[in-house]
Structure formats: C-alpha cells, structure tokens
C-alpha cells in the first residue's frame, strides 16, 4: 500500500505562509502554475461554504474545482460520479499525486468496501468517490451524516436531466442531499451547456442558492473539419495516415453494423482499431473500453453509446463518418478530443444519404409530432454548420449562446476559403419573403412563393399578389433551400420553435435587408466537388510538413518518454496518462530539464511525481533510451 498524505487544512494554510492556499496546492500538489478560467473563483466560493453550479467545457478543468476545496476544508469530500471507470481513473490520478482518495460503489467485494469504510471512520481519506445508488442507500446516508464533510460534489450533473442523452434515474434522488447534509457546500458540475438542462439541474438537485459559474465553451485546440462524403473509409485512412499515425482516436458511426465494418476495415489496414456498441456482449465491450484507456494509440470505432465518462485526456482526434444528431451532440462528441489542451482534430464526412436517412429516422419514429419537428430543426441547423462558409467555431459557439469576435483561424473554412457565390440579393429576397408572409411559414412554403408556385396554400393566403412572388424562379428549389439553411446557420433567420416551426427574422438581419451587408453563400457541394478534393490533398501535405518541421529527432525521444510511461503504468496497473499526460511529456521535450529543479517547473509535475519519477525521466532525456534500459 502506498503512503498517502491526508491533507489537513491547517497544514495547507500554514504552508502557504499567509499566501494563497489554493494556489500553493495547485502548484505543489498538482504541479500547475496557474488556474484556468473560473477555477479560482469556484474554489474560493466553495471554500467559503457556498453552493455552486459549474458549467465548463470538457477539458476545462472541472475536477480541480472540487478537489482543491476538498483539501482546504476540514472533513471528507464526497464526490458523486455516474460511472465506475470514471471513479477508478480519478482515484488513481489522485493517489499518484499522493492524495488520500478511494471509491465506494455497488460493484465491490464486501471486504474491499469494508476497508474503504474503515478509512472513512478513521478520518484517513480526503476524497470519497461514490456512485449515486450507493450514496442514497439509507445506511450510507446515516453513516455519512455523522462525519464531518468538507463538501458534496455531483459530477456529470446533467445525468439528472431527462432531456439529455445521459439520463440516469439514480441521479434523480440526489435532491435529498440538501436536507441530509445541511450546511455542507454542494457543487454540481457539467459540460452540458443548454439552458433547459441547466434549469433542471438546479431544480432537481435543490440548488436554488447556488452561484452559477459559466465558463466559455470554446475549445481552441480542436481543429474542426467537415468534408463531403465520397469514400468514407479511404478518406478517414488518408486523414489518419497524414496526421495521426499511432494516435488514439474515436470514430463515430451511426449504426452497429457500420461500426463493425469500419473497425474490421481499419484492422485490415494495420490500424489498432476496436469496435464498441450497445449490441456487443458486455464483457467484450468492457474489455475494448479498458484497452482504449490502458494502451496507447487505440482507435475506437463506436456508436454514441461510447463516450460519457471517457476521461482519457490524449484522444487526438474524433471522426464522424456519419452525421451526428445535432449541433449539440457534435459539440459534445468532438469535445472528447484534446482534453489535455494539445492540438486535436474533429473530422467529419457527410453526404446527402445521411440527411435522407436521418430524416426518415425522425419521420418513422413513434414520437409526438412536436418532438419530430424539433428534431428536424436540429438537423437543419447541423446542415447549416456543414454547409457554411463561415468559421465553424463561430457557428458552434453561437449555438451555445456565445459570440466570437473574429474567425478562429483553426477550422477548415478559416484555413482554406470555400468556393462561394454572391448571394446578397438572394439573401434579401429570402429575408423579405419571410417578412412579407408574416414570419409564419417553413422553408418549403417560402421557396414556393419565391419561385412563383401557385399552390393552393399560396393562393389561399393571397401570397401570389406579393411583389416578390416568383422573383426567384430561375434558381432551383435545392439552391433556395440551401440559401434558407445558411441564413438560419448564420443567425440571420431563426426557427420559431414556440409556434409551428416557421422561419422568423433575427435582429441581425437588418443590415442585409437594408443592403448594407454582403452575403456570400457556400457553393453547393456537387458543383464544387472537384476543386475541393484537390485542395484537401494539398492541405493534408502542408500540415504533415508543418508538423514535422523543427521536431527532427524529437520523435524517437518522445517514443522513449512514452515507452517509459507505459512501463510505469503497467507496473502499477493504471492507464499511462495517469503517470504523466502528453502535455507534460511535451513539456519535457520542449524545455529539456537537466536537474530535478528544472523538472519541477514543467506543468503537470507536482512534488509527489517529481519524487517518484523525476530521476527516471531525467535519465530518459539524457540517454534518449526508454526506462528500464
Ligand atoms: P473536465 O472534467 O472539465 O473535462 P478535467 O478536470 O479532467 O476536465 O481537466 C482536464 C485537463 O486539464 C486535465 O488533464 C487536467 O489535469 C488539466 N488541468 C486542469 N486544470 C489545470 C490548470 N489550472 N492548469 C493546467 N492544466 C490543468
Ligand atoms: Zn474558424
């Protein structure tokens, strides 16, 4: 058994010598020089005894928000977590830092659970991770109510929301924590941004007095790229070979069958790919997930059943070979790339066949009409993202309620201009058409009016008498539909989800209507196919060229560092990233520490890891050979 330090808040205060106790823990224990985003404010609020709801993107650093207060406040911090794999990794990571942490869930041998409970009784733990059903068992609640608690953290708090795809019924009971543990600060954390989910979390968890911390949702290290689907397997392979040799990644597919096919296809080409979907035998699925976490460079081909609780920080790419369900799911799924903050890619191929399939899916579903309509709108918005000529990140963030001042410079549309056409006049016509028909109608109707179709509905509404009736008869239906989709995608028009789903004008369309703003539309994919293909090849080459520049020889040293990490991880039966993350290894490569003091300055090297691994990694850097040599 290793030797953990049970943090005593008074020690921490004394160690910081009147300075900032939280900052000194961040530096000494975690080895990071600065707080990110809202971390510092959340920590101060919790340490002072307040409740909080923390919304931060994946990789934003939510864990520190409760882990540091857990060390600063007297008593035990209880962390509710929905998945055993998640608890296991967090506990391992904390123990690596020398922090006394353990997990308690319903899937443990009685002896094992008993040992953890004794540690709690003896005040030998700073953090206890617990599954919701275990926590809510009457005997656990009574037992913990007799302990001094530092705080209660509810991780992945969106699991309480019935709207979300990660709903867990056991989370619903967590509202009772307020009455069982009065006076103990409670913090709920999630990466899910949308306001309805947020409200539901507050309501169901009884967090009315919680302070809300909303971080920015941008993930600047993720490069977004969306291309037309031609030969998806070959396109994926080319992308992986040019930019992600040996990297871990996730490939999402819509159906179980295509998951199996794609995994098999990749394996034939020498890629370490594994399948994952809900139809697989439980044990096999679990083994594949464990291998993905424990080994380097595995590519997981999966349905969306795979995702929540994948805390692996070094997933270097997420590829969608089929359209995701919505912009929100695209953001969530791609968000699993690059949690460590290093460059990562989101790659998608989409084609008309996906659109047709998804529409059928929605139409054939048993759901209420209202629900289906919402699903259709979500799809339209997603198509808007796919077809846009604007910065992809800007569109994504707008969906999450954020605005971006400048194009990001790190997505395909920013990096390679898209063929476009001047649609200033068409945009005005389309917007006027929405306005003149009373902001009540959907795209099909609006296109009918613009193209001068004397349909029954048009006639009965007298819209054939409008000045703009038939003004756009020279443009195809498909092209007009694309115009409307792009107007929605850019926020110039909106879908009225409160009414019948017609289009309405957005405030921002005024300059377009007044002719003060130019509008350029993305050219329809099939018209532009050829030139796009050429450009894609060129960019692939440029990027791999750029990536290899200035890193000659680093490749083999990085391999030696990674091999060392893997060796240490195997010895202790933890995933390699628990030893050191890629970002920390990259830090070693960049700054080439010679002494332990140099090593300590690298982000991710706290005092405990310095003690255990410092010499070993200095040796690898000196010799260029993996440990043990
Ligand atoms: P989340 O739970 O929000 O997805 P994590 O808590 O897992 O994010 O943190 C994501 C990554 O960022 C982890 O690798 C973590 O070690 C790192 N990290 C968190 N806070 C900081 C910080 N202040 N400085 C540097 N790295 C940090
Ligand atoms: Zn961009």
mmCIF file of N, CA and C in Angstrom, residues 530-618:
data_model
loop_
_atom_site.group_PDB
_atom_site.id
_atom_site.type_symbol
_atom_site.label_atom_id
_atom_site.label_comp_id
_atom_site.label_asym_id
_atom_site.label_seq_id
_atom_site.Cartn_x
_atom_site.Cartn_y
_atom_site.Cartn_z
ATOM 1 N N UNK A 530 -14.899 18.937 -57.437
ATOM 2 C CA UNK A 530 -13.554 18.698 -57.938
ATOM 3 C C UNK A 530 -12.506 19.587 -57.275
ATOM 4 N N UNK A 531 -12.683 20.888 -57.373
ATOM 5 C CA UNK A 531 -11.659 21.730 -56.747
ATOM 6 C C UNK A 531 -11.468 21.442 -55.262
ATOM 7 N N UNK A 532 -12.561 21.075 -54.563
ATOM 8 C CA UNK A 532 -12.421 20.810 -53.129
ATOM 9 C C UNK A 532 -11.494 19.640 -52.877
ATOM 10 N N UNK A 533 -11.601 18.607 -53.704
ATOM 11 C CA UNK A 533 -10.770 17.433 -53.491
ATOM 12 C C UNK A 533 -9.294 17.811 -53.610
ATOM 13 N N UNK A 534 -8.992 18.587 -54.652
ATOM 14 C CA UNK A 534 -7.589 18.971 -54.832
ATOM 15 C C UNK A 534 -7.073 19.742 -53.634
ATOM 16 N N UNK A 535 -7.917 20.665 -53.159
ATOM 17 C CA UNK A 535 -7.466 21.475 -52.045
ATOM 18 C C UNK A 535 -7.219 20.625 -50.801
ATOM 19 N N UNK A 536 -8.073 19.645 -50.614
ATOM 20 C CA UNK A 536 -7.934 18.822 -49.419
ATOM 21 C C UNK A 536 -6.587 18.112 -49.429
ATOM 22 N N UNK A 537 -6.218 17.554 -50.612
ATOM 23 C CA UNK A 537 -4.942 16.847 -50.669
ATOM 24 C C UNK A 537 -3.792 17.777 -50.331
ATOM 25 N N UNK A 538 -3.857 18.984 -50.904
ATOM 26 C CA UNK A 538 -2.755 19.897 -50.680
ATOM 27 C C UNK A 538 -2.628 20.234 -49.186
ATOM 28 N N UNK A 539 -3.755 20.459 -48.554
ATOM 29 C CA UNK A 539 -3.685 20.848 -47.138
ATOM 30 C C UNK A 539 -3.114 19.731 -46.290
ATOM 31 N N UNK A 540 -3.523 18.493 -46.615
ATOM 32 C CA UNK A 540 -3.006 17.357 -45.859
ATOM 33 C C UNK A 540 -1.486 17.370 -45.875
ATOM 34 N N UNK A 541 -0.929 17.561 -47.080
ATOM 35 C CA UNK A 541 0.527 17.563 -47.205
ATOM 36 C C UNK A 541 1.124 18.720 -46.431
ATOM 37 N N UNK A 542 0.539 19.897 -46.623
ATOM 38 C CA UNK A 542 1.083 21.075 -45.936
ATOM 39 C C UNK A 542 1.152 20.857 -44.441
ATOM 40 N N UNK A 543 0.062 20.227 -43.932
ATOM 41 C CA UNK A 543 0.010 20.108 -42.488
ATOM 42 C C UNK A 543 1.050 19.116 -41.982
ATOM 43 N N UNK A 544 1.222 17.973 -42.699
ATOM 44 C CA UNK A 544 2.172 16.997 -42.179
ATOM 45 C C UNK A 544 3.589 17.570 -42.295
ATOM 46 N N UNK A 545 3.800 18.405 -43.341
ATOM 47 C CA UNK A 545 5.097 19.055 -43.496
ATOM 48 C C UNK A 545 5.361 19.972 -42.306
ATOM 49 N N UNK A 546 4.327 20.767 -42.014
ATOM 50 C CA UNK A 546 4.471 21.725 -40.933
ATOM 51 C C UNK A 546 4.722 21.010 -39.600
ATOM 52 N N UNK A 547 4.022 19.880 -39.428
ATOM 53 C CA UNK A 547 4.138 19.176 -38.156
ATOM 54 C C UNK A 547 5.517 18.555 -37.951
ATOM 55 N N UNK A 548 6.182 18.187 -39.078
ATOM 56 C CA UNK A 548 7.467 17.529 -38.903
ATOM 57 C C UNK A 548 8.592 18.550 -38.775
ATOM 58 N N UNK A 549 8.324 19.787 -39.162
ATOM 59 C CA UNK A 549 9.350 20.816 -39.067
ATOM 60 C C UNK A 549 9.768 21.071 -37.632
ATOM 61 N N UNK A 550 11.056 21.255 -37.436
ATOM 62 C CA UNK A 550 11.536 21.657 -36.116
ATOM 63 C C UNK A 550 11.406 20.574 -35.075
ATOM 64 N N UNK A 551 11.076 19.353 -35.511
ATOM 65 C CA UNK A 551 10.954 18.320 -34.493
ATOM 66 C C UNK A 551 11.806 17.110 -34.879
ATOM 67 N N UNK A 552 12.847 17.363 -35.651
ATOM 68 C CA UNK A 552 13.689 16.236 -36.074
ATOM 69 C C UNK A 552 14.341 15.606 -34.847
ATOM 70 N N UNK A 553 14.235 14.317 -34.757
ATOM 71 C CA UNK A 553 14.864 13.622 -33.630
ATOM 72 C C UNK A 553 13.960 13.576 -32.415
ATOM 73 N N UNK A 554 13.026 14.529 -32.301
ATOM 74 C CA UNK A 554 12.120 14.537 -31.158
ATOM 75 C C UNK A 554 11.215 13.319 -31.166
ATOM 76 N N UNK A 555 10.939 12.838 -32.365
ATOM 77 C CA UNK A 555 10.035 11.705 -32.488
ATOM 78 C C UNK A 555 10.509 10.523 -31.660
ATOM 79 N N UNK A 556 11.792 10.188 -31.782
ATOM 80 C CA UNK A 556 12.267 8.999 -31.073
ATOM 81 C C UNK A 556 12.385 9.265 -29.575
ATOM 82 N N UNK A 557 12.707 10.506 -29.201
ATOM 83 C CA UNK A 557 12.774 10.815 -27.772
ATOM 84 C C UNK A 557 11.368 10.753 -27.163
ATOM 85 N N UNK A 558 10.379 11.279 -27.917
ATOM 86 C CA UNK A 558 9.004 11.198 -27.441
ATOM 87 C C UNK A 558 8.599 9.734 -27.278
ATOM 88 N N UNK A 559 8.996 8.898 -28.235
ATOM 89 C CA UNK A 559 8.660 7.475 -28.102
ATOM 90 C C UNK A 559 9.286 6.892 -26.847
ATOM 91 N N UNK A 560 10.522 7.306 -26.540
ATOM 92 C CA UNK A 560 11.189 6.781 -25.344
ATOM 93 C C UNK A 560 10.450 7.240 -24.076
ATOM 94 N N UNK A 561 10.022 8.489 -24.076
ATOM 95 C CA UNK A 561 9.273 9.001 -22.917
ATOM 96 C C UNK A 561 7.958 8.238 -22.759
ATOM 97 N N UNK A 562 7.301 8.003 -23.895
ATOM 98 C CA UNK A 562 6.013 7.297 -23.834
ATOM 99 C C UNK A 562 6.206 5.851 -23.402
ATOM 100 N N UNK A 563 7.260 5.212 -23.892
ATOM 101 C CA UNK A 563 7.510 3.819 -23.514
ATOM 102 C C UNK A 563 7.778 3.723 -22.009
ATOM 103 N N UNK A 564 8.479 4.707 -21.491
ATOM 104 C CA UNK A 564 8.770 4.735 -20.059
ATOM 105 C C UNK A 564 7.474 4.872 -19.256
ATOM 106 N N UNK A 565 6.652 5.779 -19.727
ATOM 107 C CA UNK A 565 5.368 5.994 -19.070
ATOM 108 C C UNK A 565 4.544 4.712 -19.090
ATOM 109 N N UNK A 566 4.511 4.047 -20.248
ATOM 110 C CA UNK A 566 3.730 2.811 -20.360
ATOM 111 C C UNK A 566 4.259 1.746 -19.402
ATOM 112 N N UNK A 567 5.586 1.656 -19.317
ATOM 113 C CA UNK A 567 6.184 0.667 -18.417
ATOM 114 C C UNK A 567 5.754 0.929 -16.965
ATOM 115 N N UNK A 568 5.871 2.158 -16.540
ATOM 116 C CA UNK A 568 5.489 2.501 -15.163
ATOM 117 C C UNK A 568 3.999 2.253 -14.930
ATOM 118 N N UNK A 569 3.213 2.558 -15.946
ATOM 119 C CA UNK A 569 1.768 2.388 -15.814
ATOM 120 C C UNK A 569 1.414 0.911 -15.670
ATOM 121 N N UNK A 570 2.072 0.070 -16.467
ATOM 122 C CA UNK A 570 1.798 -1.378 -16.381
ATOM 123 C C UNK A 570 2.140 -1.899 -14.998
ATOM 124 N N UNK A 571 3.285 -1.481 -14.494
ATOM 125 C CA UNK A 571 3.717 -1.927 -13.161
ATOM 126 C C UNK A 571 2.632 -1.667 -12.119
ATOM 127 N N UNK A 572 1.989 -0.512 -12.255
ATOM 128 C CA UNK A 572 1.010 -0.122 -11.234
ATOM 129 C C UNK A 572 -0.422 -0.372 -11.649
ATOM 130 N N UNK A 573 -0.584 -0.920 -12.859
ATOM 131 C CA UNK A 573 -1.921 -1.201 -13.388
ATOM 132 C C UNK A 573 -2.807 0.039 -13.415
ATOM 133 N N UNK A 574 -2.277 1.098 -13.967
ATOM 134 C CA UNK A 574 -3.081 2.301 -14.203
ATOM 135 C C UNK A 574 -2.887 2.696 -15.666
ATOM 136 N N UNK A 575 -3.802 3.511 -16.227
ATOM 137 C CA UNK A 575 -3.603 3.981 -17.592
ATOM 138 C C UNK A 575 -2.356 4.879 -17.675
ATOM 139 N N UNK A 576 -1.660 4.876 -18.817
ATOM 140 C CA UNK A 576 -0.426 5.661 -18.946
ATOM 141 C C UNK A 576 -0.616 7.143 -18.605
ATOM 142 N N UNK A 577 -1.769 7.721 -18.988
ATOM 143 C CA UNK A 577 -1.940 9.166 -18.762
ATOM 144 C C UNK A 577 -2.038 9.516 -17.294
ATOM 145 N N UNK A 578 -2.224 8.510 -16.446
ATOM 146 C CA UNK A 578 -2.258 8.772 -15.003
ATOM 147 C C UNK A 578 -0.834 9.061 -14.501
ATOM 148 N N UNK A 579 0.159 8.490 -15.170
ATOM 149 C CA UNK A 579 1.553 8.740 -14.774
ATOM 150 C C UNK A 579 1.923 10.171 -15.165
ATOM 151 N N UNK A 580 1.948 10.440 -16.462
ATOM 152 C CA UNK A 580 2.114 11.807 -16.969
ATOM 153 C C UNK A 580 1.260 11.940 -18.220
ATOM 154 N N UNK A 581 0.660 13.090 -18.415
ATOM 155 C CA UNK A 581 -0.109 13.314 -19.635
ATOM 156 C C UNK A 581 0.818 13.729 -20.774
ATOM 157 N N UNK A 582 0.295 13.617 -22.001
ATOM 158 C CA UNK A 582 1.083 14.016 -23.171
ATOM 159 C C UNK A 582 1.637 15.427 -23.019
ATOM 160 N N UNK A 583 0.798 16.326 -22.504
ATOM 161 C CA UNK A 583 1.226 17.723 -22.396
ATOM 162 C C UNK A 583 2.472 17.832 -21.515
ATOM 163 N N UNK A 584 2.547 16.998 -20.488
ATOM 164 C CA UNK A 584 3.706 17.048 -19.598
ATOM 165 C C UNK A 584 4.939 16.466 -20.303
ATOM 166 N N UNK A 585 4.753 15.377 -21.034
ATOM 167 C CA UNK A 585 5.880 14.817 -21.797
ATOM 168 C C UNK A 585 6.354 15.830 -22.838
ATOM 169 N N UNK A 586 5.396 16.489 -23.481
ATOM 170 C CA UNK A 586 5.762 17.510 -24.475
ATOM 171 C C UNK A 586 6.548 18.630 -23.796
ATOM 172 N N UNK A 587 6.134 18.988 -22.586
ATOM 173 C CA UNK A 587 6.853 20.000 -21.815
ATOM 174 C C UNK A 587 8.299 19.588 -21.567
ATOM 175 N N UNK A 588 8.514 18.314 -21.285
ATOM 176 C CA UNK A 588 9.880 17.822 -21.073
ATOM 177 C C UNK A 588 10.691 17.929 -22.357
ATOM 178 N N UNK A 589 10.021 17.586 -23.462
ATOM 179 C CA UNK A 589 10.696 17.623 -24.756
ATOM 180 C C UNK A 589 11.082 19.053 -25.111
ATOM 181 N N UNK A 590 10.197 19.987 -24.831
ATOM 182 C CA UNK A 590 10.441 21.379 -25.202
ATOM 183 C C UNK A 590 11.501 22.021 -24.322
ATOM 184 N N UNK A 591 11.472 21.737 -23.023
ATOM 185 C CA UNK A 591 12.382 22.508 -22.172
ATOM 186 C C UNK A 591 13.588 21.691 -21.684
ATOM 187 N N UNK A 592 13.643 20.418 -22.044
ATOM 188 C CA UNK A 592 14.811 19.570 -21.745
ATOM 189 C C UNK A 592 15.408 19.790 -20.353
ATOM 190 N N UNK A 593 14.649 19.483 -19.318
ATOM 191 C CA UNK A 593 15.169 19.673 -17.963
ATOM 192 C C UNK A 593 16.407 18.797 -17.721
ATOM 193 N N UNK A 594 17.337 19.333 -16.927
ATOM 194 C CA UNK A 594 18.561 18.592 -16.604
ATOM 195 C C UNK A 594 18.558 18.216 -15.120
ATOM 196 N N UNK A 595 18.051 19.130 -14.300
ATOM 197 C CA UNK A 595 18.030 18.872 -12.861
ATOM 198 C C UNK A 595 16.591 18.656 -12.395
ATOM 199 N N UNK A 596 16.471 18.140 -11.171
ATOM 200 C CA UNK A 596 15.132 17.968 -10.608
ATOM 201 C C UNK A 596 14.416 19.305 -10.471
ATOM 202 N N UNK A 597 15.189 20.334 -10.187
ATOM 203 C CA UNK A 597 14.578 21.664 -10.065
ATOM 204 C C UNK A 597 13.985 22.110 -11.400
ATOM 205 N N UNK A 598 14.699 21.819 -12.509
ATOM 206 C CA UNK A 598 14.142 22.135 -13.840
ATOM 207 C C UNK A 598 12.856 21.336 -14.055
ATOM 208 N N UNK A 599 12.936 20.088 -13.687
ATOM 209 C CA UNK A 599 11.813 19.177 -13.912
ATOM 210 C C UNK A 599 10.560 19.650 -13.189
ATOM 211 N N UNK A 600 10.749 20.164 -11.989
ATOM 212 C CA UNK A 600 9.619 20.587 -11.172
ATOM 213 C C UNK A 600 8.844 21.731 -11.817
ATOM 214 N N UNK A 601 9.507 22.488 -12.695
ATOM 215 C CA UNK A 601 8.849 23.630 -13.328
ATOM 216 C C UNK A 601 7.925 23.223 -14.476
ATOM 217 N N UNK A 602 7.974 21.967 -14.870
ATOM 218 C CA UNK A 602 7.149 21.552 -16.010
ATOM 219 C C UNK A 602 5.712 21.313 -15.554
ATOM 220 N N UNK A 603 4.742 21.939 -16.245
ATOM 221 C CA UNK A 603 3.348 21.768 -15.843
ATOM 222 C C UNK A 603 2.951 20.292 -15.794
ATOM 223 N N UNK A 604 2.361 19.890 -14.695
ATOM 224 C CA UNK A 604 1.947 18.501 -14.527
ATOM 225 C C UNK A 604 2.907 17.697 -13.661
ATOM 226 N N UNK A 605 4.019 18.304 -13.264
ATOM 227 C CA UNK A 605 4.944 17.627 -12.358
ATOM 228 C C UNK A 605 4.796 18.248 -10.970
ATOM 229 N N UNK A 606 4.004 17.607 -10.133
ATOM 230 C CA UNK A 606 3.860 18.064 -8.751
ATOM 231 C C UNK A 606 4.937 17.428 -7.895
ATOM 232 N N UNK A 607 4.937 17.766 -6.599
ATOM 233 C CA UNK A 607 6.048 17.317 -5.759
ATOM 234 C C UNK A 607 6.109 15.790 -5.651
ATOM 235 N N UNK A 608 4.936 15.158 -5.579
ATOM 236 C CA UNK A 608 4.952 13.708 -5.419
ATOM 237 C C UNK A 608 5.473 12.989 -6.667
ATOM 238 N N UNK A 609 5.039 13.449 -7.827
ATOM 239 C CA UNK A 609 5.504 12.822 -9.063
ATOM 240 C C UNK A 609 6.981 13.105 -9.297
ATOM 241 N N UNK A 610 7.418 14.281 -8.884
ATOM 242 C CA UNK A 610 8.833 14.623 -9.006
ATOM 243 C C UNK A 610 9.672 13.612 -8.227
ATOM 244 N N UNK A 611 9.189 13.353 -7.023
ATOM 245 C CA UNK A 611 9.890 12.431 -6.131
ATOM 246 C C UNK A 611 9.947 11.022 -6.734
ATOM 247 N N UNK A 612 8.803 10.595 -7.275
ATOM 248 C CA UNK A 612 8.731 9.208 -7.745
ATOM 249 C C UNK A 612 9.351 9.007 -9.115
ATOM 250 N N UNK A 613 9.138 9.972 -10.016
ATOM 251 C CA UNK A 613 9.515 9.737 -11.411
ATOM 252 C C UNK A 613 10.560 10.693 -11.953
ATOM 253 N N UNK A 614 10.895 11.714 -11.188
ATOM 254 C CA UNK A 614 11.785 12.764 -11.700
ATOM 255 C C UNK A 614 13.085 12.204 -12.263
ATOM 256 N N UNK A 615 13.806 11.443 -11.454
ATOM 257 C CA UNK A 615 15.095 10.903 -11.887
ATOM 258 C C UNK A 615 14.941 9.998 -13.104
ATOM 259 N N UNK A 616 13.899 9.189 -13.072
ATOM 260 C CA UNK A 616 13.699 8.237 -14.175
ATOM 261 C C UNK A 616 13.584 8.985 -15.507
ATOM 262 N N UNK A 617 12.743 10.036 -15.524
ATOM 263 C CA UNK A 617 12.537 10.748 -16.787
ATOM 264 C C UNK A 617 13.745 11.617 -17.164
ATOM 265 N N UNK A 618 14.461 12.128 -16.165
ATOM 266 C CA UNK A 618 15.700 12.851 -16.482
ATOM 267 C C UNK A 618 16.671 11.902 -17.174
#
